[in-house]
Coordinates of C-alpha atoms in Angstrom, one line a residue:
Chain G
X1 CA -73.0 -214.7 -27.2
X2 CA -73.2 -212.5 -24.1
X3 CA -76.9 -212.5 -24.4
X4 CA -79.8 -212.8 -21.5
X5 CA -82.6 -214.1 -21.9
X6 CA -83.9 -212.0 -19.4
X7 CA -83.1 -208.8 -17.7
X8 CA -83.7 -210.5 -14.1
X9 CA -81.2 -213.1 -15.3
X10 CA -78.6 -210.7 -15.5
X11 CA -79.2 -209.1 -12.2
X12 CA -79.2 -212.3 -10.5
X13 CA -76.0 -213.5 -12.1
X14 CA -74.1 -210.3 -11.4
X15 CA -75.3 -209.8 -7.5
X16 CA -74.2 -213.8 -7.5
X17 CA -71.2 -213.0 -9.3
X18 CA -70.3 -210.3 -7.1
X19 CA -70.7 -212.4 -4.0
X20 CA -68.7 -215.6 -5.3
X21 CA -65.2 -217.0 -5.2
X22 CA -65.0 -216.8 -9.3
X23 CA -65.1 -212.7 -9.0
X24 CA -62.2 -213.2 -7.0
X25 CA -63.8 -211.5 -3.6
X26 CA -62.8 -212.8 -0.7
X27 CA -65.4 -214.5 0.8
X28 CA -66.1 -214.9 4.5
X29 CA -67.3 -218.3 4.3
X30 CA -64.3 -221.0 4.8
X31 CA -65.8 -223.3 2.6
X32 CA -66.0 -220.9 -0.5
X33 CA -62.5 -220.2 0.4
X34 CA -61.3 -223.7 -0.1
X35 CA -62.9 -224.6 -2.9
X36 CA -61.4 -221.1 -4.7
X37 CA -58.6 -222.8 -4.1
X38 CA -58.5 -225.8 -6.3
X39 CA -61.8 -226.2 -7.8
X40 CA -62.2 -225.2 -11.3
X41 CA -65.3 -223.0 -11.4
X42 CA -66.1 -222.5 -15.2
X43 CA -69.4 -219.8 -15.6
X44 CA -70.4 -220.1 -19.2
X45 CA -73.5 -217.7 -19.9
X46 CA -75.3 -218.7 -23.2
X47 CA -78.2 -216.8 -24.9
X48 CA -80.4 -219.8 -23.2
X49 CA -79.9 -218.9 -19.6
X50 CA -77.3 -219.2 -17.6
X51 CA -75.2 -222.1 -16.7
X52 CA -72.5 -222.9 -14.2
X53 CA -70.6 -226.4 -13.8
X54 CA -68.1 -227.3 -11.4
X55 CA -65.3 -229.4 -13.4
X56 CA -63.9 -230.8 -10.6
X57 CA -64.5 -230.6 -6.4
X58 CA -60.8 -232.0 -5.3
X59 CA -62.5 -234.8 -3.7
X60 CA -63.4 -237.0 -6.4
X61 CA -66.5 -238.0 -8.0
X62 CA -68.9 -240.0 -5.8
X63 CA -69.6 -243.3 -7.3
X64 CA -72.6 -244.9 -7.9
X65 CA -73.4 -247.9 -6.0
X66 CA -74.7 -249.8 -8.8
X67 CA -71.8 -249.2 -10.5
X68 CA -71.2 -247.7 -14.2
X69 CA -73.7 -245.7 -15.4
X70 CA -73.9 -242.0 -15.1
X71 CA -71.7 -240.7 -12.6
X72 CA -73.8 -239.7 -9.0
X73 CA -74.0 -236.1 -8.0
X74 CA -71.2 -235.3 -5.9
X75 CA -72.5 -231.9 -4.3
X76 CA -76.0 -232.2 -3.0
X77 CA -77.6 -229.5 -1.1
X78 CA -81.5 -230.3 0.4
X79 CA -83.7 -227.4 1.0
X80 CA -86.4 -229.5 2.1
X81 CA -87.2 -231.0 5.7
X82 CA -87.9 -234.2 4.4
X83 CA -86.1 -234.5 1.0
X84 CA -83.4 -233.5 3.9
X85 CA -84.1 -237.1 6.1
X86 CA -84.5 -239.0 2.5
X87 CA -81.1 -238.1 1.5
X88 CA -79.7 -238.3 4.9
X89 CA -80.3 -241.6 5.1
X90 CA -79.0 -242.6 2.1
X91 CA -76.2 -240.6 0.8
X92 CA -73.0 -241.6 0.2
X93 CA -70.4 -240.1 2.7
X94 CA -69.2 -236.6 1.4
X95 CA -71.9 -236.7 -1.1
X96 CA -74.7 -234.3 0.8
X97 CA -73.1 -230.8 1.8
X98 CA -76.0 -229.0 3.6
X99 CA -79.6 -229.5 4.9
X100 CA -82.2 -227.2 5.9
X101 CA -82.0 -226.0 9.2
X102 CA -85.3 -227.5 10.0
X103 CA -83.5 -230.9 9.5
X104 CA -81.5 -229.8 12.9
X105 CA -84.8 -229.5 14.6
X106 CA -85.3 -231.9 16.8
X107 CA -89.2 -231.3 17.2
X108 CA -89.6 -231.5 13.4
X109 CA -86.6 -233.7 12.3
X110 CA -86.5 -237.2 12.9
X111 CA -82.8 -237.0 12.4
X112 CA -82.0 -234.2 14.1
X113 CA -78.6 -235.5 15.5
X114 CA -78.0 -236.2 11.9
X115 CA -78.1 -233.1 10.6
X116 CA -75.5 -231.5 13.1
X117 CA -73.2 -233.0 10.6
X118 CA -73.9 -231.2 7.8
X119 CA -74.0 -227.4 7.2
X120 CA -77.7 -225.9 7.7
X121 CA -79.2 -223.5 5.6
X122 CA -82.0 -221.2 5.5
X123 CA -83.2 -222.6 2.0
X124 CA -82.2 -219.1 0.4
X125 CA -81.6 -219.4 -3.6
X126 CA -78.2 -217.1 -2.6
X127 CA -76.7 -219.2 0.1
X128 CA -77.6 -222.5 -2.0
X129 CA -76.0 -220.8 -4.9
X130 CA -72.8 -220.0 -3.4
X131 CA -72.4 -223.8 -2.2
X132 CA -72.1 -224.6 -5.9
X133 CA -74.3 -227.7 -5.5
X134 CA -74.8 -230.0 -8.6
X135 CA -77.9 -231.2 -7.4
X136 CA -80.9 -229.6 -5.2
X137 CA -83.0 -231.1 -3.7
X138 CA -86.7 -229.4 -2.7
X139 CA -90.1 -230.0 -1.5
X140 CA -92.9 -229.5 -4.6
X141 CA -93.9 -226.5 -2.1
X142 CA -90.6 -224.8 -1.2
X143 CA -90.6 -221.0 -2.3
X144 CA -91.3 -221.6 -6.0
X145 CA -89.0 -218.3 -6.4
X146 CA -86.1 -219.4 -5.1
X147 CA -86.6 -222.8 -7.1
X148 CA -86.8 -220.5 -10.2
X149 CA -83.7 -218.8 -9.9
X150 CA -81.7 -221.4 -9.3
X151 CA -83.2 -223.2 -12.2
X152 CA -82.4 -220.2 -14.4
X153 CA -78.7 -220.3 -12.9
X154 CA -78.4 -223.7 -14.3
X155 CA -78.6 -226.1 -11.2
X156 CA -80.5 -229.2 -11.7
X157 CA -83.4 -228.9 -9.2
X158 CA -85.4 -231.9 -8.4
X159 CA -88.7 -231.7 -6.1
X160 CA -90.5 -234.2 -4.2
X161 CA -94.0 -233.7 -3.5
X162 CA -95.4 -234.2 0.0
X163 CA -95.8 -238.4 0.8
X164 CA -99.3 -239.2 1.1
X165 CA -99.4 -243.0 1.4
X166 CA -96.8 -245.9 2.3
X167 CA -96.5 -246.7 -0.9
X168 CA -95.4 -243.5 -1.7
X169 CA -92.8 -243.4 0.9
X170 CA -91.4 -246.6 -0.7
X171 CA -91.4 -244.5 -4.3
X172 CA -89.7 -241.6 -2.7
X173 CA -87.0 -243.8 -1.0
X174 CA -86.4 -245.2 -4.6
X175 CA -86.2 -242.1 -6.5
X176 CA -83.7 -240.5 -4.1
X177 CA -81.8 -243.7 -4.1
X178 CA -81.9 -243.2 -8.4
X179 CA -81.1 -239.4 -7.9
X180 CA -78.3 -239.8 -5.6
X181 CA -76.8 -243.1 -7.5
X182 CA -78.2 -245.4 -4.2
X183 CA -80.1 -247.7 -5.8
X184 CA -79.1 -250.2 -3.7
X185 CA -78.9 -248.4 -0.6
X186 CA -82.5 -247.8 -1.1
X187 CA -83.6 -251.0 -2.1
X188 CA -82.2 -252.4 1.0
X189 CA -84.4 -249.7 3.2
X190 CA -87.4 -250.5 1.9
X191 CA -87.5 -254.3 2.6
X192 CA -86.4 -253.1 6.1
X193 CA -89.3 -251.1 6.1
X194 CA -91.8 -253.6 4.4
X195 CA -90.7 -256.2 7.4
X196 CA -91.1 -253.9 10.2
X197 CA -94.6 -252.9 8.9
X198 CA -95.6 -256.5 8.1
X199 CA -94.8 -257.2 12.1
X200 CA -96.8 -253.8 12.7
X201 CA -100.0 -255.1 10.9
X202 CA -102.6 -255.8 12.8
X203 CA -104.3 -259.2 13.2
X204 CA -107.8 -259.5 10.4
X205 CA -110.9 -259.4 12.7
X206 CA -110.5 -257.1 15.5
X207 CA -112.9 -254.4 16.1
X208 CA -111.9 -250.8 14.0
X209 CA -111.5 -248.1 16.6
X210 CA -111.3 -244.7 15.9
X211 CA -108.5 -242.0 16.1
X212 CA -108.7 -238.8 16.2
X213 CA -106.0 -236.5 14.6
X214 CA -106.1 -232.7 17.0
X215 CA -103.8 -230.8 16.4
X216 CA -103.2 -226.6 16.7
X217 CA -106.4 -224.8 15.5
X218 CA -108.0 -228.0 15.5
X219 CA -106.2 -229.0 12.5
X220 CA -106.8 -232.4 11.3
X221 CA -105.5 -234.1 8.2
X222 CA -108.4 -235.9 6.4
X223 CA -108.5 -238.9 3.6
X224 CA -105.3 -239.1 1.3
X225 CA -102.8 -237.8 4.0
X226 CA -99.8 -239.3 5.5
X227 CA -101.1 -239.4 9.1
X228 CA -104.3 -240.9 7.7
X229 CA -102.5 -243.8 6.1
X230 CA -100.2 -244.3 9.4
X231 CA -103.5 -245.1 11.6
X232 CA -105.1 -247.2 8.8
X233 CA -101.6 -249.1 9.0
X234 CA -102.1 -249.7 12.7
X235 CA -105.9 -250.3 12.2
X236 CA -107.4 -247.3 13.0
X237 CA -110.1 -245.4 11.4
X238 CA -109.4 -241.7 11.1
X239 CA -112.4 -239.8 12.5
X240 CA -112.0 -236.6 10.1
X241 CA -111.7 -239.1 7.0
X242 CA -115.2 -241.0 8.7
X243 CA -117.1 -237.9 6.8
X244 CA -115.1 -238.5 3.5
X245 CA -113.1 -235.3 4.1
X246 CA -109.7 -235.5 2.2
X247 CA -106.6 -233.5 2.9
X248 CA -105.7 -230.9 5.0
X249 CA -108.8 -229.4 7.3
X250 CA -110.0 -228.8 10.7
X251 CA -112.0 -231.0 13.1
X252 CA -114.5 -228.9 14.8
X253 CA -114.0 -229.7 18.5
X254 CA -117.7 -230.6 18.8
X255 CA -117.7 -233.0 16.6
X256 CA -114.6 -235.1 18.2
X257 CA -116.4 -234.8 22.1
X258 CA -119.6 -236.2 20.2
X259 CA -117.4 -239.3 18.4
X260 CA -115.5 -239.9 21.8
X261 CA -112.7 -241.6 19.8
X262 CA -110.8 -244.5 21.6
X263 CA -107.3 -242.3 20.4
X264 CA -106.9 -239.0 20.4
X265 CA -102.9 -237.7 18.7
X266 CA -102.0 -234.7 19.7
X267 CA -99.1 -232.9 20.1
X268 CA -96.4 -231.3 22.2
X269 CA -97.1 -227.4 22.8
X270 CA -93.8 -225.8 21.3
X271 CA -92.2 -223.0 23.9
X272 CA -93.7 -219.5 24.1
X273 CA -97.4 -219.2 23.8
X274 CA -100.2 -219.4 20.8
X275 CA -103.9 -218.8 20.6
X276 CA -103.4 -221.8 17.8
X277 CA -102.4 -224.3 20.9
X278 CA -104.4 -222.6 23.4
X279 CA -107.5 -225.2 22.0
X280 CA -105.7 -228.5 23.5
X281 CA -106.0 -227.4 26.5
X282 CA -109.8 -226.7 26.3
X283 CA -112.0 -228.3 29.2
X284 CA -114.1 -230.4 26.3
X285 CA -111.6 -232.0 24.9
X286 CA -109.9 -232.8 28.4
X287 CA -113.0 -234.3 29.2
X288 CA -112.9 -236.5 26.5
X289 CA -109.3 -237.5 27.3
X290 CA -110.3 -239.0 30.5
X291 CA -111.5 -242.1 28.2
X292 CA -109.3 -241.5 25.2
X293 CA -105.7 -242.7 25.2
X294 CA -103.2 -239.8 24.1
X295 CA -100.7 -240.4 21.5
X296 CA -98.3 -237.5 20.7
X297 CA -97.3 -237.5 17.5
X298 CA -93.3 -237.0 17.0
X299 CA -91.1 -235.9 14.0
X300 CA -92.0 -239.5 12.6
X301 CA -95.4 -238.8 11.0
X302 CA -94.1 -235.5 9.4
X303 CA -92.0 -236.6 6.7
X304 CA -92.5 -240.0 4.2
X305 CA -89.1 -241.5 5.1
X306 CA -88.4 -245.1 6.4
X307 CA -89.1 -243.3 10.1
X308 CA -92.9 -243.6 9.6
X309 CA -92.4 -247.1 10.3
X310 CA -92.0 -245.6 14.1
X311 CA -95.3 -243.9 13.8
X312 CA -97.0 -246.9 12.8
X313 CA -95.4 -248.8 15.8
X314 CA -96.9 -246.2 18.2
X315 CA -100.5 -246.6 17.4
X316 CA -99.7 -250.3 17.1
X317 CA -98.8 -250.0 20.6
X318 CA -102.1 -248.6 21.6
X319 CA -104.5 -250.7 19.5
Chain S
X1 CA -140.4 -195.2 19.1
X2 CA -140.4 -195.6 22.4
X3 CA -137.5 -196.2 24.1
X4 CA -139.5 -199.3 25.8
X5 CA -140.7 -200.2 22.3
X6 CA -137.0 -200.4 20.5
X7 CA -135.6 -201.7 23.5
X8 CA -138.2 -204.6 23.6
X9 CA -138.1 -205.3 20.1
X10 CA -134.1 -205.5 20.3
X11 CA -134.7 -207.5 23.6
X12 CA -136.6 -210.4 21.3
X13 CA -134.2 -210.3 18.3
X14 CA -131.3 -211.1 21.0
X15 CA -133.0 -213.4 22.5
X16 CA -133.8 -215.5 19.3
X17 CA -130.2 -214.9 18.3
X18 CA -128.9 -216.2 21.5
X19 CA -131.4 -219.4 21.4
X20 CA -129.7 -220.0 17.9
X21 CA -126.2 -219.8 18.7
X22 CA -127.1 -222.5 21.6
X23 CA -128.8 -224.9 18.8
X24 CA -126.8 -224.1 15.7
X25 CA -123.2 -226.3 15.4
X26 CA -121.4 -229.3 13.7
X27 CA -122.7 -231.8 16.4
X28 CA -125.9 -232.0 14.8
X29 CA -127.6 -233.2 17.6
X30 CA -131.4 -232.2 17.6
X31 CA -132.7 -228.8 19.3
X32 CA -134.7 -230.9 22.2
X33 CA -131.9 -233.3 23.6
X34 CA -129.8 -230.3 23.2
X35 CA -131.4 -228.1 25.4
X36 CA -131.9 -230.7 27.8
X37 CA -128.4 -231.3 28.1
X38 CA -127.6 -227.6 28.8
X39 CA -130.4 -227.5 31.7
X40 CA -130.3 -231.2 33.0
X41 CA -126.7 -232.4 32.6
X42 CA -127.7 -235.8 31.1
X43 CA -127.3 -236.7 27.6
X44 CA -123.7 -237.9 27.5
X45 CA -120.9 -236.3 25.5
X46 CA -123.9 -233.7 24.1
X47 CA -123.1 -231.9 27.5
X48 CA -119.9 -231.3 27.6
X49 CA -120.7 -229.7 23.8
X50 CA -123.3 -227.6 25.6
X51 CA -122.1 -226.0 28.3
X52 CA -118.2 -226.5 27.7
X53 CA -118.2 -224.9 24.1
X54 CA -121.5 -223.6 22.9
X55 CA -122.7 -221.6 26.1
X56 CA -119.3 -219.8 26.4
X57 CA -119.4 -219.2 23.0
X58 CA -122.9 -217.5 22.9
X59 CA -122.5 -215.9 26.5
X60 CA -118.6 -214.3 25.0
X61 CA -120.8 -213.1 21.7
X62 CA -123.4 -211.1 23.5
X63 CA -121.3 -209.7 25.7
X64 CA -118.4 -209.0 23.3
X65 CA -121.8 -207.8 21.0
X66 CA -122.7 -205.5 23.8
X67 CA -119.8 -203.8 24.9
X68 CA -118.7 -202.9 21.4
X69 CA -122.0 -201.4 20.0
X70 CA -122.3 -199.6 23.7
X71 CA -118.6 -198.2 23.6
X72 CA -119.2 -196.9 19.5
X73 CA -122.1 -195.2 20.9
X74 CA -120.5 -193.4 23.7
X75 CA -117.2 -192.5 21.8
X76 CA -119.2 -191.2 18.7
X77 CA -121.4 -189.0 21.3
X78 CA -117.8 -187.6 23.2
X79 CA -116.3 -187.0 20.0
X80 CA -119.5 -186.1 18.0
X81 CA -117.9 -187.9 15.3
X82 CA -120.2 -190.6 13.8
X83 CA -117.1 -192.2 12.5
X84 CA -115.4 -192.7 15.7
X85 CA -115.4 -196.8 16.8
X86 CA -113.2 -198.8 18.9
X87 CA -112.1 -201.1 16.1
X88 CA -111.8 -198.9 13.4
X89 CA -109.4 -195.9 15.5
X90 CA -107.0 -198.3 16.8
X91 CA -108.3 -199.0 20.3
X92 CA -108.9 -203.1 19.7
X93 CA -105.7 -203.2 17.5
X94 CA -103.8 -202.1 20.7
X95 CA -105.6 -204.1 22.9
X96 CA -104.6 -207.1 21.0
X97 CA -101.0 -205.8 21.4
X98 CA -101.3 -205.9 24.9
X99 CA -102.5 -209.2 24.9
X100 CA -100.1 -210.7 22.5
X101 CA -97.0 -209.1 25.0
X102 CA -98.9 -210.8 28.3
X103 CA -99.0 -214.0 26.1
X104 CA -95.5 -213.9 24.8
X105 CA -93.7 -213.1 27.4
X106 CA -95.5 -215.9 29.6
X107 CA -97.2 -213.0 32.1
X108 CA -100.7 -214.5 31.1
X109 CA -99.6 -217.9 32.1
X110 CA -98.3 -216.7 35.5
X111 CA -101.0 -214.8 36.8
X112 CA -104.5 -215.5 35.0
X113 CA -105.7 -211.4 35.0
X114 CA -102.4 -210.1 33.3
X115 CA -104.1 -211.1 29.9
X116 CA -106.9 -208.5 30.6
X117 CA -105.0 -206.1 32.2
X118 CA -102.6 -205.9 29.4
X119 CA -105.0 -205.8 26.7
X120 CA -106.8 -202.6 28.9
X121 CA -103.1 -201.1 29.0
X122 CA -103.2 -201.5 25.3
X123 CA -106.5 -200.0 24.8
X124 CA -106.0 -197.0 27.4
X125 CA -103.0 -195.9 25.8
X126 CA -104.7 -196.0 22.2
X127 CA -107.7 -193.7 23.6
X128 CA -105.7 -191.7 25.3
X129 CA -103.4 -191.0 22.3
X130 CA -106.7 -190.7 19.9
X131 CA -108.2 -188.2 22.4
X132 CA -104.6 -186.0 22.2
X133 CA -104.5 -185.8 18.9
X134 CA -108.3 -185.8 17.9
X135 CA -110.4 -184.9 20.8
X136 CA -113.6 -183.0 20.9
X137 CA -112.2 -179.7 18.9
X138 CA -110.7 -182.3 16.3
X139 CA -112.2 -183.2 12.9
X140 CA -113.5 -186.6 11.3
X141 CA -110.5 -186.5 9.5
X142 CA -108.0 -185.8 12.0
X143 CA -109.6 -189.1 14.2
X144 CA -109.8 -191.1 11.2
X145 CA -105.9 -190.1 10.4
X146 CA -104.8 -190.9 14.2
X147 CA -106.8 -194.1 14.0
X148 CA -104.9 -195.4 11.2
X149 CA -101.3 -194.2 12.4
X150 CA -102.5 -196.3 15.8
X151 CA -103.8 -199.5 14.0
X152 CA -100.9 -199.5 11.7
X153 CA -98.4 -198.9 14.7
X154 CA -100.1 -201.6 17.1
X155 CA -101.0 -204.0 13.9
X156 CA -96.5 -203.5 12.9
X157 CA -95.5 -204.6 16.7
X158 CA -98.4 -207.3 17.3
X159 CA -97.0 -209.2 14.2
X160 CA -93.3 -208.3 15.3
X161 CA -94.0 -210.0 18.5
X162 CA -95.6 -212.7 17.1
X163 CA -92.9 -213.4 14.1
X164 CA -90.5 -213.6 17.0
X165 CA -91.9 -216.1 19.2
X166 CA -90.3 -219.4 19.3
X167 CA -93.5 -220.8 18.8
X168 CA -94.1 -221.6 15.1
X169 CA -98.0 -221.3 15.7
X170 CA -97.8 -217.8 17.0
X171 CA -97.4 -216.3 13.3
X172 CA -100.3 -217.9 12.2
X173 CA -102.0 -216.3 15.1
X174 CA -101.9 -213.2 13.6
X175 CA -105.2 -213.5 11.6
X176 CA -107.0 -214.4 14.7
X177 CA -106.0 -211.2 16.5
X178 CA -106.7 -209.0 13.7
X179 CA -109.8 -210.5 12.5
X180 CA -111.2 -212.0 16.1
X181 CA -113.3 -215.6 16.3
X182 CA -115.4 -216.8 19.3
X183 CA -114.7 -220.5 18.1
X184 CA -113.9 -222.8 20.9
X185 CA -113.6 -220.5 23.6
X186 CA -114.5 -221.8 27.2
X187 CA -115.8 -220.6 30.3
X188 CA -112.0 -219.3 31.3
X189 CA -112.4 -216.5 28.8
X190 CA -116.4 -215.6 29.9
X191 CA -115.1 -215.3 33.5
X192 CA -112.2 -213.4 32.5
X193 CA -113.8 -211.2 30.7
X194 CA -117.2 -210.6 32.7
X195 CA -115.7 -208.2 35.7
X196 CA -113.7 -205.8 33.3
X197 CA -117.0 -205.6 30.8
X198 CA -119.1 -205.0 33.9
X199 CA -117.2 -202.5 35.3
X200 CA -116.6 -200.5 31.8
X201 CA -120.0 -200.9 30.7
X202 CA -121.3 -199.5 33.6
X203 CA -118.9 -196.5 33.6
X204 CA -119.7 -195.8 30.0
X205 CA -123.7 -196.1 31.0
X206 CA -123.1 -193.8 33.7
X207 CA -122.2 -191.0 31.0
X208 CA -125.3 -190.9 29.5
X209 CA -126.5 -187.0 31.0
X210 CA -123.3 -185.9 30.3
X211 CA -122.9 -186.6 26.7
X212 CA -126.5 -185.5 26.2
X213 CA -125.3 -182.1 27.5
X214 CA -122.1 -182.4 25.2
X215 CA -124.4 -182.2 21.9
X216 CA -125.3 -178.6 23.0
X217 CA -121.4 -178.1 22.6
X218 CA -118.7 -177.9 25.7
X219 CA -119.2 -174.7 26.6
X220 CA -123.1 -175.2 27.1
X221 CA -122.3 -178.8 28.5
X222 CA -119.7 -177.1 31.2
X223 CA -122.7 -174.4 32.0
X224 CA -125.2 -177.3 32.5
X225 CA -122.3 -178.6 35.3
X226 CA -120.7 -180.8 33.1
X227 CA -117.4 -181.9 34.5
X228 CA -115.7 -182.4 31.1
X229 CA -112.3 -183.8 32.6
X230 CA -113.9 -186.4 34.8
X231 CA -116.4 -187.3 31.9
X232 CA -113.2 -187.7 29.5
X233 CA -111.4 -190.1 32.0
X234 CA -114.3 -192.1 33.0
X235 CA -115.1 -193.2 29.0
X236 CA -111.3 -193.5 28.5
X237 CA -111.2 -196.0 31.0
X238 CA -114.9 -197.3 30.3
X239 CA -114.1 -197.9 26.7
X240 CA -110.6 -199.3 27.1
X241 CA -111.8 -201.7 29.7
X242 CA -114.6 -203.4 27.8
X243 CA -112.7 -203.5 24.6
X244 CA -109.4 -204.6 26.3
X245 CA -111.5 -207.6 27.7
X246 CA -113.2 -208.3 24.3
X247 CA -110.3 -208.0 22.1
X248 CA -108.2 -210.1 25.0
X249 CA -110.6 -213.3 24.5
X250 CA -111.5 -212.8 20.9
X251 CA -109.4 -210.7 19.3
X252 CA -110.1 -207.5 17.5
X253 CA -113.7 -207.4 16.1
X254 CA -113.9 -204.5 14.2
X255 CA -117.2 -202.3 12.8
X256 CA -119.9 -203.1 15.9
X257 CA -119.5 -199.9 17.4
X258 CA -119.9 -198.1 14.0
X259 CA -123.0 -199.8 12.3
X260 CA -125.1 -200.4 15.5
X261 CA -125.1 -196.7 16.8
X262 CA -125.8 -195.7 13.3
X263 CA -128.8 -197.6 12.7
X264 CA -130.3 -197.3 15.7
X265 CA -129.8 -193.7 16.1
X266 CA -133.0 -192.5 13.7
X267 CA -134.9 -194.2 16.6
X268 CA -133.0 -192.5 19.5
X269 CA -133.8 -189.0 18.9
X270 CA -130.0 -188.7 18.6
X271 CA -129.7 -188.8 22.2
X272 CA -126.2 -190.6 23.6
X273 CA -128.2 -191.4 26.6
X274 CA -131.3 -193.4 24.9
X275 CA -128.9 -194.4 21.8
X276 CA -126.0 -196.5 24.2
X277 CA -128.5 -199.2 26.0
X278 CA -130.2 -199.9 22.5
X279 CA -126.7 -199.9 20.9
X280 CA -125.9 -202.8 23.6
X281 CA -128.8 -204.7 22.9
X282 CA -127.9 -204.1 19.1
X283 CA -124.5 -204.9 19.1
X284 CA -125.3 -208.0 20.8
X285 CA -127.2 -209.2 18.5
X286 CA -125.2 -208.5 15.6
X287 CA -122.3 -210.3 17.0
X288 CA -124.5 -213.0 17.6
X289 CA -126.1 -213.3 14.0
X290 CA -122.4 -213.2 12.6
X291 CA -120.9 -215.9 14.5
X292 CA -124.1 -217.9 13.6
X293 CA -123.6 -217.1 9.7
X294 CA -120.5 -217.8 10.4
X295 CA -120.7 -221.3 11.3
X296 CA -123.6 -221.8 8.9
X297 CA -121.5 -220.4 5.7
X298 CA -118.4 -222.7 6.6
X299 CA -119.1 -225.0 9.3
X300 CA -115.6 -226.7 9.2
X301 CA -113.2 -224.1 8.4
X302 CA -113.2 -221.9 11.5
X303 CA -114.1 -218.4 9.5
X304 CA -113.5 -215.5 11.0
X305 CA -116.2 -213.3 12.7
X306 CA -113.9 -210.4 11.8
X307 CA -114.3 -210.9 8.3
X308 CA -118.1 -210.9 8.2
X309 CA -118.3 -208.0 10.2
X310 CA -116.2 -206.2 7.8
X311 CA -117.6 -207.4 5.0
X312 CA -121.1 -205.7 6.5
X313 CA -119.5 -202.6 8.1
X314 CA -116.7 -201.3 5.6
X315 CA -119.5 -200.5 2.8
X316 CA -121.6 -199.0 5.6
X317 CA -118.3 -197.0 6.3
X318 CA -117.9 -195.8 3.0
X319 CA -121.6 -194.4 3.2
X320 CA -121.3 -192.5 6.2
X321 CA -117.5 -191.1 4.9
X322 CA -119.7 -189.8 1.7
X323 CA -122.5 -188.5 3.9
X324 CA -119.9 -186.5 6.0
X325 CA -118.3 -185.4 2.9
X326 CA -121.9 -183.9 1.8
X327 CA -122.4 -182.5 5.0
X328 CA -118.8 -181.1 5.4
X329 CA -119.5 -179.3 1.7

């Protein structure tokens, strides 16, 4: 019964058991100590792997807003900027325990103020495990080692791929709703978003305008990206996608200067210097900016959440 | 080959490559229209492309390549060691560290010359340490080992400074500082580097006679009236000035100072005074050729220049070690 699938599992469990309240060790973390008192934490080690289950958090289970069915997860931890925001927008009070520290950074996160109400994690498997979540939300590009470790420890991990279209935003919101047992709230969010987007759709027959996405190091998302979808929704053609390029990539400054787009979408520089951002102050770019409108893309451009409506509105305003 | 014919041939090659560097780029405009825009300033957006993007890029390639070739030849002459090269023995890496510190502390933003000056300071420290550890009496092995240590230390500190920066892009800059690139530079960088490169080049070229004498050994050189202490000081400062300025604006580009003097040495009778000007022209040609190749191989990717010079230079370096080993037996 005490057999392990892999030696590495044993080591991982040993380390985590020594750190966790189960082992009787007093943990500096206040949340951990509270849980020690009233939570019936059972650790069962099965041959196939390791499963940790939480019998009762003392706070009562979160009820699904659709009523009935499977009980919704009660201790959700998110470790990805985008799942952070999707979860914060939909979770029931008390259901979401922790979001990643990036969610509290106003430069990356459209919900930085809300994130201040949650415990912030640094996306490490160890700290996530110690929060004893019953659902971990991550991105498909989250550290695979951390996700594999959490899965081996028996946690349920759900990953979200980066959203690349407005339809993808709807799908992500609805999926998050299902995972959190908040389908009703998710449907309402999607309806609200669709109404707002319909209002922003440019009238037919307008001449097509070109916008160039231009970020540090000349980074410029091509077709099949969320930024491309935002431009399209506001009636712009993406310069980087004009040559048929899809996905991530760079746009040579020369090509941008030659195309003379009517709008340049770029970002505000971060504090501290970087050679990557120096290109945004290049004299040739300054020359183009004399005739083009410059839009600064904020956090609403980063993630496939209902916040993208704000990004579309930003572009519609310069249409 | 006579000096005049060698320098003439290298000069012609350089001219072709310089024009190629001006003519090749993703803008996709015709050669005639591009050149007309460059010289007359008429022709719409292509003018900005030619004057603000391509011209500084070609000029920087020329300047950086020339000074790397020159300083490589001078270092090899002084140390009488064919493996000496600014990138390989950590001078470029230390210059990059100086530049990164100037950028991250905000000094470079407050005071324009702080960037090349800090890079120069980094390079001076590196050359001084290397001279102390592996001066003319040190073996080739001592120099390479000291260079590895200096490179590793400077590289680690550069990565540390960039990782601690509040700017998320700073860490991605590590590749630029270690491999070097001429992409999307502007005339600002040309003017920033030019005075240091001119001064340093004049200093290095003035050493020709002393380095020639040194090929006969230190005692013979001193007997011929060469002041070795002064020669060493001028060499240290001259090398630091050109490598510091080049690294500050384009990152560390390696192997140019190794490959070029080695290829040209047989044509110059092994005399540093003749090898140095030839290496300057050859180095400029090599960097311009590499920079044109970078644009042809991956026009949309900003392939780093140092990747190409290392692809050519590293096998070369191995061959040189092999030869040094056999000669030492």
